Short mmCIF file of C-alpha atoms in Angstrom, two decimals:
data_model
loop_
_atom_site.label_atom_id
_atom_site.label_comp_id
_atom_site.label_asym_id
_atom_site.label_seq_id
_atom_site.Cartn_x
_atom_site.Cartn_y
_atom_site.Cartn_z
CA MET L 4 0.00 0.00 0.00
CA SER L 5 1.07 3.60 -0.63
CA LYS L 6 1.69 6.13 2.11
CA LEU L 7 -1.45 7.93 0.96
CA THR L 8 -3.44 4.74 1.63
CA TYR L 9 -1.97 4.58 5.13
CA ARG L 10 -2.99 8.19 5.76
CA LEU L 11 -6.54 7.55 4.63
CA PHE L 12 -6.69 4.40 6.81
CA ALA L 13 -5.48 6.26 9.88
CA LEU L 14 -7.83 9.20 9.19
CA THR L 15 -10.78 6.82 8.82
CA LEU L 16 -9.97 5.22 12.18
CA ILE L 17 -9.65 8.61 13.87
CA ILE L 18 -13.03 9.72 12.50
CA THR L 19 -14.62 6.42 13.51
CA PHE L 20 -13.32 6.65 17.06
CA ALA L 21 -14.49 10.27 17.37
CA THR L 22 -18.00 9.79 16.02
CA SER L 23 -19.12 6.20 16.66
CA ALA L 24 -20.25 5.38 20.17
CA SER L 25 -20.95 1.80 19.08
CA ALA L 26 -17.36 0.99 18.10
CA LYS L 27 -16.37 -1.60 20.70
CA THR L 28 -13.88 -3.79 18.87
CA ILE L 29 -11.48 -3.41 15.97
CA ILE L 30 -10.55 -6.62 14.17
CA PRO L 31 -7.56 -6.66 11.81
CA THR L 32 -7.41 -7.92 8.26
CA ILE L 33 -4.59 -10.33 7.45
CA PRO L 34 -2.51 -9.30 4.42
CA ASP L 35 -2.81 -11.62 1.43
CA ALA L 36 0.83 -12.66 1.76
CA GLU L 37 0.33 -13.89 5.32
CA ALA L 38 -0.66 -17.48 6.08
CA GLN L 39 -3.79 -18.06 8.13
CA TYR L 40 -4.25 -20.90 10.60
CA ASP L 41 -7.20 -22.90 9.30
CA ALA L 42 -7.83 -25.30 12.21
CA PHE L 43 -10.19 -22.77 13.81
CA THR L 44 -12.86 -20.34 12.67
CA VAL L 45 -13.31 -17.49 15.14
CA MET L 46 -15.95 -14.83 15.75
CA VAL L 47 -15.29 -11.92 18.11
CA ASN L 48 -18.38 -10.06 19.29
CA GLY L 49 -20.24 -11.50 16.33
CA GLU L 50 -17.68 -10.42 13.72
CA PRO L 51 -15.37 -12.80 11.81
CA ALA L 52 -11.83 -12.61 13.18
CA PRO L 53 -8.96 -13.99 11.11
CA VAL L 54 -6.65 -16.49 12.78
CA TRP L 55 -2.99 -15.65 12.29
CA GLN L 56 -0.48 -18.47 12.01
CA CYS L 57 2.53 -18.94 14.24
CA ARG L 58 5.08 -21.68 14.83
CA VAL L 59 5.58 -22.93 18.39
CA SER L 60 7.55 -25.64 20.16
CA ALA L 61 5.88 -29.06 20.14
CA ILE L 62 8.29 -30.80 22.54
CA PRO L 63 10.78 -29.64 25.22
CA PHE L 64 13.86 -30.77 23.29
CA ASN L 65 16.92 -28.51 23.27
CA ARG L 66 20.57 -28.30 22.23
CA VAL L 67 23.35 -26.42 23.95
CA TRP L 68 24.41 -23.11 22.39
CA PRO L 69 25.76 -22.39 19.81
CA GLY L 70 24.17 -25.34 18.04
CA TYR L 71 22.25 -24.47 14.90
CA GLN L 72 18.75 -23.75 13.76
CA ARG L 73 16.18 -25.96 15.43
CA ALA L 74 14.65 -28.79 13.39
CA LEU L 75 11.10 -28.07 12.31
CA ASP L 76 9.95 -31.56 13.24
CA GLN L 77 10.29 -30.43 16.89
CA THR L 78 7.72 -27.69 16.28
CA GLU L 79 4.10 -27.31 15.26
CA LEU L 80 1.77 -24.67 13.90
CA ALA L 81 -0.70 -22.84 16.10
CA GLY L 82 -3.02 -19.87 15.79
CA PHE L 83 -3.60 -16.51 17.40
CA VAL L 84 -6.32 -13.90 17.16
CA THR L 85 -5.97 -10.20 17.94
CA TRP L 86 -8.45 -7.40 18.34
CA GLU L 87 -8.77 -4.03 20.02
CA THR L 88 -11.53 -3.19 22.47
CA ASP L 89 -12.49 0.03 24.21
CA GLU L 90 -12.57 0.82 27.92
CA ALA L 91 -16.37 0.61 28.06
CA THR L 92 -16.27 -3.07 27.12
CA THR L 93 -16.10 -5.40 30.10
CA LYS L 94 -16.21 -8.71 28.20
CA VAL L 95 -15.76 -9.87 24.62
CA VAL L 96 -17.67 -12.91 23.39
CA VAL L 97 -15.53 -15.35 21.43
CA ARG L 98 -16.99 -18.20 19.36
CA VAL L 99 -14.69 -20.86 17.99
CA SER L 100 -15.45 -23.73 15.64
CA GLY L 101 -13.35 -26.37 13.91
CA ASP L 102 -13.32 -29.83 12.41
CA ALA L 103 -11.82 -31.76 15.33
CA PRO L 104 -14.08 -33.66 17.75
CA LEU L 105 -14.29 -31.80 21.06
CA GLU L 106 -12.95 -34.16 23.71
CA SER L 107 -11.46 -31.70 26.22
CA ILE L 108 -11.73 -27.92 26.35
CA VAL L 109 -9.65 -25.68 28.63
CA VAL L 110 -9.28 -21.90 28.74
CA ARG L 111 -6.16 -20.70 30.53
CA PRO L 112 -5.36 -19.00 32.86
CA LEU L 113 -7.53 -21.21 35.01
CA ALA L 114 -7.83 -18.40 37.53
CA LEU L 115 -10.17 -16.62 35.12
CA GLY L 116 -12.75 -19.29 35.89
CA ILE L 117 -13.95 -19.46 32.29
CA THR L 118 -16.22 -22.43 31.60
CA PRO L 119 -16.94 -22.47 27.86
CA THR L 120 -20.25 -23.42 26.38
CA VAL L 121 -19.57 -26.43 24.16
CA ASN L 122 -21.75 -27.88 21.40
CA ARG L 123 -20.09 -31.17 20.51
CA GLU L 124 -22.50 -31.87 17.69
CA THR L 125 -21.69 -28.67 15.79
CA ARG L 126 -18.16 -28.54 17.26
CA GLU L 127 -18.61 -24.99 18.49
CA ILE L 128 -17.15 -23.37 21.62
CA SER L 129 -18.17 -20.01 23.08
CA PHE L 130 -17.03 -18.02 26.09
CA ALA L 131 -16.46 -14.46 27.27
CA VAL L 132 -12.99 -12.95 27.60
CA PRO L 133 -12.54 -10.14 30.14
CA ARG L 134 -11.78 -7.01 28.12
CA THR L 135 -8.03 -7.09 27.34
CA GLN L 136 -7.15 -10.30 29.18
CA PRO L 137 -4.87 -12.55 27.09
CA CYS L 138 -5.77 -16.22 27.30
CA VAL L 139 -5.31 -19.56 25.55
CA LEU L 140 -7.88 -22.04 24.31
CA GLU L 141 -6.66 -25.65 24.40
CA VAL L 142 -8.74 -28.15 22.45
CA ASN L 143 -7.89 -31.80 23.14
CA GLY L 144 -4.64 -30.90 24.87
CA PHE L 145 -2.04 -28.17 24.58
CA HIS L 146 -0.90 -28.93 21.03
CA HIS L 147 -1.99 -26.53 18.26
CA ALA L 148 -3.49 -24.11 20.77
CA LEU L 149 -5.42 -20.93 19.97
CA HIS L 150 -3.90 -17.82 21.58
CA LEU L 151 -6.38 -14.98 22.15
CA GLN L 152 -4.59 -11.64 22.34
CA PRO L 153 -6.77 -8.54 22.85
CA PHE L 154 -5.41 -4.99 22.95
CA PRO L 155 -6.90 -1.72 24.16
CA ILE L 156 -7.89 0.63 21.35
CA TYR L 157 -4.88 2.70 20.37
CA GLU L 158 -4.96 6.33 19.39
CA ARG L 159 -3.59 6.54 15.85
CA PRO L 160 -1.02 9.15 14.87
CA ARG L 161 -2.75 12.27 13.51
CA ASP L 162 0.16 13.55 11.48
CA LEU L 163 1.81 10.83 9.43
CA ASN L 164 4.39 13.37 8.23
CA ALA L 165 5.65 14.08 11.74
CA PRO L 166 9.46 14.15 11.50
CA ASN L 167 10.13 11.55 14.17
CA LEU L 168 7.29 9.17 13.30
CA LYS L 169 7.67 5.83 11.57
CA TYR L 170 4.19 4.58 10.73
CA PHE L 171 3.49 1.08 9.41
CA GLY L 172 -0.02 0.62 8.07
CA PRO L 173 -1.85 -2.55 7.03
CA GLY L 174 0.25 -4.81 4.84
CA VAL L 175 3.70 -6.38 4.85
CA HIS L 176 6.85 -4.32 5.44
CA LYS L 177 10.36 -5.74 5.09
CA VAL L 178 12.62 -3.36 7.00
CA GLY L 179 15.43 -5.45 8.50
CA VAL L 180 17.15 -3.64 11.37
CA LEU L 181 15.34 -0.41 12.20
CA GLU L 182 17.64 1.92 14.12
CA VAL L 183 15.83 4.52 16.20
CA LYS L 184 17.01 7.92 17.38
CA SER L 185 16.07 9.87 20.48
CA GLY L 186 12.53 11.17 20.27
CA ASP L 187 11.42 8.65 17.65
CA GLU L 188 7.96 7.10 17.67
CA ILE L 189 7.02 3.90 15.84
CA PHE L 190 3.41 2.91 15.33
CA VAL L 191 2.55 -0.54 13.93
CA ASP L 192 -1.10 -0.53 12.99
CA SER L 193 -3.74 -3.21 12.95
CA GLY L 194 -3.13 -5.60 10.08
CA ALA L 195 0.53 -4.59 9.66
CA VAL L 196 3.40 -7.11 9.66
CA VAL L 197 6.89 -5.64 9.96
CA TYR L 198 9.68 -8.10 9.22
CA GLY L 199 12.72 -7.00 11.17
CA GLY L 200 13.75 -5.69 14.56
CA VAL L 201 14.04 -2.39 16.43
CA ARG L 202 17.39 -1.21 17.81
CA GLY L 203 18.25 1.72 20.04
CA ASP L 204 21.71 2.52 21.44
CA ASN L 205 22.15 5.49 23.77
CA VAL L 206 18.73 6.90 22.94
CA GLU L 207 15.96 8.41 25.04
CA ASN L 208 12.26 9.23 24.79
CA VAL L 209 11.43 6.49 22.30
CA LYS L 210 7.97 4.95 21.95
CA VAL L 211 6.88 1.88 20.00
CA SER L 212 3.18 1.10 20.04
CA GLY L 213 0.21 -0.34 18.20
CA PRO L 214 -1.59 -3.66 17.75
CA GLY L 215 0.44 -4.85 14.75
CA ILE L 216 3.14 -7.49 14.37
CA ILE L 217 6.94 -7.33 14.31
CA ASP L 218 8.43 -10.61 13.10
CA ALA L 219 12.01 -11.89 12.72
CA ALA L 220 11.09 -15.02 10.75
CA PRO L 221 13.22 -14.26 7.63
CA PHE L 222 16.42 -14.09 9.70
CA GLU L 223 18.62 -16.98 10.77
CA ARG L 224 19.18 -17.69 14.42
CA GLY L 225 21.14 -14.82 15.97
CA ALA L 226 21.24 -12.79 12.76
CA ILE L 227 19.11 -9.82 13.85
CA GLY L 228 19.30 -9.97 17.63
CA GLY L 229 15.63 -10.16 18.51
CA ILE L 230 12.55 -7.99 18.03
CA PHE L 231 13.56 -5.20 20.44
CA ARG L 232 17.05 -4.41 21.70
CA PHE L 233 17.83 -1.24 23.65
CA THR L 234 21.24 -0.46 25.20
CA ASN L 235 22.37 2.47 27.38
CA SER L 236 18.97 4.08 26.88
CA ARG L 237 16.26 5.72 28.97
CA ASN L 238 12.61 6.66 28.87
CA ILE L 239 11.62 3.85 26.52
CA THR L 240 8.04 2.69 26.05
CA VAL L 241 6.79 -0.40 24.24
CA ASP L 242 2.98 -0.47 24.37
CA GLY L 243 1.40 -3.26 22.35
CA ILE L 244 3.00 -5.13 19.44
CA VAL L 245 2.81 -8.83 18.69
CA GLN L 246 6.39 -10.13 18.83
CA ARG L 247 6.48 -13.19 16.56
CA ASP L 248 9.23 -15.67 15.71
CA THR L 249 12.24 -13.98 17.28
CA ASP L 250 15.65 -15.30 16.25
CA VAL L 251 17.09 -15.13 19.83
CA TRP L 252 15.95 -13.18 22.92
CA SER L 253 12.82 -11.32 21.83
CA THR L 254 13.18 -8.16 23.94
CA THR L 255 16.52 -7.19 25.48
CA LEU L 256 17.15 -4.18 27.71
CA HIS L 257 20.80 -3.66 28.67
CA MET L 258 21.86 -0.82 30.98
CA CYS L 259 18.57 1.01 30.48
CA ASP L 260 16.57 3.13 32.92
CA ASP L 261 12.91 4.14 33.12
CA VAL L 262 11.36 1.64 30.73
CA VAL L 263 7.72 0.59 30.39
CA ILE L 264 6.69 -2.53 28.46
CA ARG L 265 2.93 -2.97 28.41
CA ASN L 266 0.35 -5.03 26.50
CA THR L 267 2.94 -6.80 24.37
CA LYS L 268 2.22 -10.31 23.05
CA LEU L 269 4.98 -12.84 22.43
CA VAL L 270 3.86 -15.75 20.25
CA GLY L 271 5.60 -18.06 17.83
CA LEU L 272 8.85 -18.32 19.79
CA TRP L 273 10.13 -21.76 18.87
CA ARG L 274 13.86 -21.41 18.21
CA TYR L 275 16.76 -22.17 20.54
CA ASN L 276 17.44 -19.27 22.95
CA ALA L 277 14.03 -17.74 22.17
CA ASP L 278 13.79 -15.94 25.51
CA GLY L 279 10.97 -13.53 26.18
CA ILE L 280 11.91 -10.28 27.93
CA ASP L 281 15.45 -10.03 29.35
CA VAL L 282 16.14 -7.06 31.64
CA CYS L 283 19.90 -6.75 32.13
CA ASN L 284 21.64 -4.25 34.45
CA CYS L 285 18.64 -1.93 34.39
CA GLU L 286 16.80 0.30 36.85
CA ARG L 287 13.16 1.31 37.10
CA VAL L 288 11.58 -1.06 34.61
CA LEU L 289 7.90 -2.03 34.47
CA VAL L 290 6.62 -5.01 32.45
CA GLU L 291 2.87 -5.43 32.71
CA LYS L 292 -0.34 -6.77 31.16
CA SER L 293 1.53 -8.86 28.63
CA PHE L 294 1.44 -12.41 27.27
CA LEU L 295 4.57 -14.46 26.75
CA ARG L 296 4.73 -17.88 25.17
CA THR L 297 8.43 -18.53 24.84
CA PHE L 298 10.60 -21.52 24.11
CA ASP L 299 13.37 -20.52 26.49
CA ASP L 300 13.14 -18.41 29.67
CA SER L 301 10.22 -15.99 29.72
CA LEU L 302 10.59 -13.07 32.19
CA VAL L 303 14.27 -12.75 32.99
CA VAL L 304 16.51 -10.47 35.07
CA LYS L 305 20.25 -10.63 34.36
CA GLY L 306 23.56 -8.97 35.03
CA ILE L 307 25.80 -9.30 31.99
CA GLY L 308 28.88 -7.72 30.45
CA GLU L 309 31.67 -5.58 31.82
CA THR L 310 29.66 -3.09 33.85
CA GLU L 311 29.35 -1.81 37.40
CA LYS L 312 25.68 -0.94 36.90
CA SER L 313 23.36 -2.56 39.40
CA VAL L 314 19.86 -3.93 38.92
CA ASN L 315 17.22 -2.08 40.93
CA ASP L 316 13.48 -1.41 41.08
CA LEU L 317 12.00 -3.83 38.55
CA VAL L 318 8.30 -4.75 38.48
CA PHE L 319 6.67 -7.54 36.47
CA ARG L 320 2.91 -7.60 37.02
CA GLN L 321 -0.34 -8.87 35.54
CA ASN L 322 1.38 -11.04 32.95
CA VAL L 323 0.47 -14.45 31.53
CA VAL L 324 3.43 -16.80 30.93
CA TRP L 325 3.76 -20.06 29.00
CA CYS L 326 7.33 -21.36 28.98
CA ASP L 327 7.97 -24.35 26.70
CA TRP L 328 11.51 -25.14 27.87
CA GLY L 329 13.16 -22.97 30.50
CA ARG L 330 12.18 -20.86 33.49
CA ALA L 331 9.00 -18.82 33.60
CA MET L 332 10.31 -16.13 36.00
CA GLU L 333 14.04 -16.00 36.57
CA LEU L 334 16.97 -14.08 38.00
CA GLY L 335 20.14 -15.30 36.31
CA ALA L 336 21.93 -17.36 35.39
CA GLU L 337 24.22 -14.40 34.63
CA THR L 338 24.35 -12.15 37.70
CA ARG L 339 27.27 -9.81 36.96
CA ALA L 340 26.39 -6.68 38.90
CA PRO L 341 27.25 -5.17 42.27
CA GLU L 342 23.63 -5.57 43.42
CA MET L 343 20.35 -6.98 42.16
CA LYS L 344 17.60 -5.73 44.46
CA ASN L 345 14.00 -4.57 44.79
CA ILE L 346 12.60 -6.90 42.15
CA ARG L 347 8.91 -7.85 42.16
CA PHE L 348 6.87 -10.38 40.22
CA GLU L 349 3.21 -9.72 41.00
CA ASP L 350 -0.34 -10.82 40.18
CA SER L 351 0.57 -13.09 37.27
CA ASP L 352 -0.27 -16.50 35.85
CA ILE L 353 2.19 -19.21 34.83
CA ILE L 354 -0.04 -21.43 32.73
CA ARG L 355 2.71 -23.80 31.64
CA THR L 356 6.39 -24.19 32.47
CA THR L 357 8.96 -26.93 32.09
CA HIS L 358 11.99 -26.52 34.36
CA ILE L 359 11.13 -24.05 37.14
CA ALA L 360 8.29 -21.62 37.71
CA MET L 361 10.17 -19.08 39.90
CA ASP L 362 13.95 -19.21 39.84
CA ILE L 363 17.03 -17.46 41.20
CA GLN L 364 20.08 -19.04 39.57
CA HIS L 365 23.02 -17.07 40.95
CA GLY L 366 26.28 -17.64 39.10
CA ASP L 367 28.28 -14.44 39.58
CA ARG L 368 29.15 -11.77 42.18
CA ALA L 369 25.93 -9.81 42.80
CA LYS L 370 24.38 -9.27 46.19
CA ILE L 371 20.80 -10.32 45.48
CA SER L 372 18.20 -9.02 47.95
CA ASN L 373 14.58 -7.99 48.39
CA VAL L 374 12.98 -10.13 45.71
CA LEU L 375 9.24 -10.69 45.94
CA PHE L 376 7.03 -13.23 44.16
CA ASP L 377 3.52 -12.15 45.12
CA ASN L 378 0.13 -13.48 44.01
CA ILE L 379 1.54 -15.89 41.44
CA ARG L 380 -0.74 -18.64 40.13
CA VAL L 381 1.02 -21.72 38.76
CA GLU L 382 -0.73 -24.44 36.74
CA PHE L 383 0.51 -28.03 36.32
CA ASP L 384 -1.10 -30.69 34.14
CA ASP L 385 -1.43 -34.30 35.24
CA VAL L 386 1.08 -35.27 32.53
CA ILE L 387 3.97 -32.92 31.74
CA PRO L 388 6.49 -33.70 28.96
CA PRO L 389 9.98 -33.85 30.53
CA PRO L 390 12.69 -31.48 29.24
CA ILE L 391 15.49 -33.35 27.44
CA TYR L 392 18.74 -32.22 25.84
CA GLN L 393 19.39 -33.54 22.35
CA HIS L 394 23.03 -34.59 21.98
CA THR L 395 23.06 -36.00 18.44
CA ASP L 396 21.07 -35.52 15.27
CA GLU L 397 19.85 -39.09 15.53
CA GLN L 398 18.48 -38.77 19.06
CA ARG L 399 14.69 -38.61 19.24
CA TYR L 400 12.52 -37.13 21.95
CA ASP L 401 11.07 -39.65 24.38
CA PRO L 402 7.87 -38.32 26.00
CA ASN L 403 7.89 -41.23 28.44
CA ALA L 404 11.45 -40.74 29.67
CA ASP L 405 10.16 -39.53 33.05
CA PRO L 406 6.43 -40.20 33.46
CA ASN L 407 6.43 -38.67 36.95
CA PHE L 408 8.15 -35.46 35.93
CA CYS L 409 6.98 -32.22 37.52
CA PRO L 410 8.76 -28.86 37.20
CA LYS L 411 10.05 -27.20 40.35
CA LEU L 412 7.83 -24.59 41.89
CA ALA L 413 10.82 -22.51 42.97
CA GLU L 414 14.59 -22.65 43.17
CA ILE L 415 17.24 -20.44 44.76
CA ILE L 416 20.75 -21.69 44.09
CA ILE L 417 24.25 -20.21 44.23
CA LEU L 418 26.68 -22.04 41.96
CA LYS L 419 29.15 -21.74 39.15
CA THR L 420 27.34 -22.13 35.84
CA PRO L 421 28.60 -22.38 32.25
CA TYR L 422 27.73 -18.66 32.00
CA SER L 423 29.62 -17.53 35.14
CA GLN L 424 32.41 -15.02 34.47
CA ASP L 425 33.05 -13.41 37.84
CA GLU L 426 35.77 -15.00 39.97
CA GLN L 427 33.81 -14.44 43.17
CA ASN L 428 30.31 -15.53 44.04
CA GLY L 429 27.56 -13.52 45.66
CA THR L 430 24.80 -13.94 48.22
CA VAL L 431 21.01 -14.15 48.29
CA ASP L 432 19.02 -12.50 51.08
CA SER L 433 15.39 -11.59 51.84
CA ILE L 434 13.35 -13.48 49.27
CA THR L 435 9.59 -13.72 49.73
CA PHE L 436 7.07 -16.06 48.12
CA ARG L 437 3.66 -14.66 49.06
CA ASN L 438 0.21 -15.88 48.07
CA ILE L 439 1.48 -18.55 45.69
CA ARG L 440 -1.32 -20.74 44.38
CA VAL L 441 -0.53 -24.07 42.73
CA LEU L 442 -3.21 -25.80 40.66
CA GLY L 443 -2.67 -29.43 39.70
CA ALA L 444 -2.54 -33.00 40.95
CA ARG L 445 1.21 -32.92 41.61
CA ARG L 446 2.92 -31.07 44.43
CA PRO L 447 6.10 -29.51 42.99
CA ASN L 448 9.45 -29.28 44.76
CA VAL L 449 11.26 -26.20 46.11
CA ASN L 450 15.08 -26.29 45.99
CA LEU L 451 17.28 -23.99 48.12
CA GLN L 452 21.09 -24.29 47.85
CA GLY L 453 23.80 -21.96 49.10
CA LEU L 454 27.39 -22.35 47.94
CA ASP L 455 29.47 -22.20 51.16
CA ASP L 456 29.74 -20.36 54.50
CA GLN L 457 30.51 -17.04 52.79
CA HIS L 458 27.90 -17.35 50.04
CA LYS L 459 24.60 -18.25 51.66
CA VAL L 460 20.90 -18.11 50.93
CA SER L 461 19.29 -16.27 53.85
CA ASN L 462 15.86 -15.16 55.00
CA VAL L 463 13.50 -16.96 52.67
CA LEU L 464 9.88 -16.37 53.62
CA PHE L 465 6.93 -18.45 52.43
CA GLU L 466 3.67 -16.67 53.15
CA GLU L 467 0.23 -17.96 52.20
CA ILE L 468 1.14 -20.92 50.00
CA TYR L 469 -1.79 -22.87 48.55
CA PHE L 470 -2.03 -26.24 46.83
CA ASN L 471 -5.40 -26.47 45.08
CA ASP L 472 -6.87 -23.79 47.34
CA VAL L 473 -5.74 -25.54 50.54
CA ARG L 474 -3.38 -23.34 52.52
CA VAL L 475 -0.11 -24.85 53.70
CA GLN L 476 -0.01 -24.87 57.50
CA ALA L 477 3.55 -26.08 58.10
CA LEU L 478 6.81 -25.70 56.23
CA ASP L 479 7.25 -29.46 55.92
CA GLU L 480 4.08 -29.60 53.80
CA ILE L 481 6.08 -28.01 50.99
CA PRO L 482 8.33 -30.60 49.30
CA MET L 483 11.71 -28.97 49.81
CA THR L 484 15.39 -29.74 49.48
CA LYS L 485 18.03 -27.46 50.96
CA ASN L 486 21.62 -27.67 52.12
CA GLN L 487 23.53 -26.41 55.15
CA PHE L 488 24.22 -23.04 53.51
CA VAL L 489 20.58 -21.96 53.74
CA GLU L 490 19.48 -20.14 56.89
CA GLN L 491 16.25 -18.69 58.26
CA THR L 492 13.60 -20.32 56.08
CA THR L 493 10.16 -19.56 57.52
CA LEU L 494 6.45 -19.97 56.81
CA GLN L 495 3.71 -17.52 57.70
#
């Protein structure tokens, strides 16, 4: 489409928003060049909604870096639907139909309490989604899931000729690496697919927003460095954007301050090292109201590189996490910083994870303190595929290798890892797990391990821990392993 077409599109939306009180949802149109996922037909508030296609991990099978591109036979196709809805809308009615017999139907997060209406004869499913709440519909198990990804209605740019604006309207845009300057604004509109990634080095006052897609699919593993990468920058906002098929870590912040990431949706992360959001040596960062389905670690705090910059005042809240291989919420394994403190994970759902739900893997020198996991809901299926490393091309994944496998609920461990670069180790102090609710037939383990007398794990508080809505009354009701270098572990 021409730039004039984009202007007319944006102007039409602005007029519609200003004059139509009945406009409750905006549903995108998929460009002709984009593949649709045909296993589902979807209606949103009575209007047809196209189902975008994405590639996801089918099995928790991994190879150690550097490796090579992951084999496609370890992946599968899935679908996702996006729309925008206004603040006056409390719920959006979604109707889904398909060809498969309806044996089991689950909408996650389970904490939403959504019980779909199911017509097995017509193979139709209907339910209401709370306004902009991301969720996942699983039909007959977690394979080939449907990811529902609503956005708030975004205000479109009024002047498409603004000097610092990069506007991407409906259609496909092949941009490669998009370098931003201080003061730049990027808007990716509904129905737009931008193939590339956004980079900012030593910039400030940058905003990227909109309900469109940024996709790294054309690039080999490690070639473009993810969807978003900001270094030595400040006052950065990412509001919205579907991040699809990143080549490595999807969003990386390194030595950045005053960053807000909100309403972003990570889908189609299937490659090795496809982390979600990695916050490295940063201060005052907020990540909220987002959805992350990642292959590797999802929400991550790190200390990396040759820097004396500490990590401080990070908040991750109201997020939904599905981690296909690694850790859902993690500090580490790289912890190269003087301090890592005042870090909060709050009011979030881990709907699937493989290794560990909440993890502090401390491999370097930092003094880690004042970390809070609060109001975290963790879901475990009756059968969970075990994570396995692939050592040869001939090796095949064995789903029955460990039929009793259950990921850890939490781990705090000080150790030398393959990623450790500091000569000295650090400490961990004042970690709180508060109002943690585990849903599932299995009771997961907690692992606490200090390194030695000088590098201990201290003051770990468990407060209001629930297994299937039954509150834990004694510390020994939590399956736990710990060594002699852990002190002052308490339950309230």
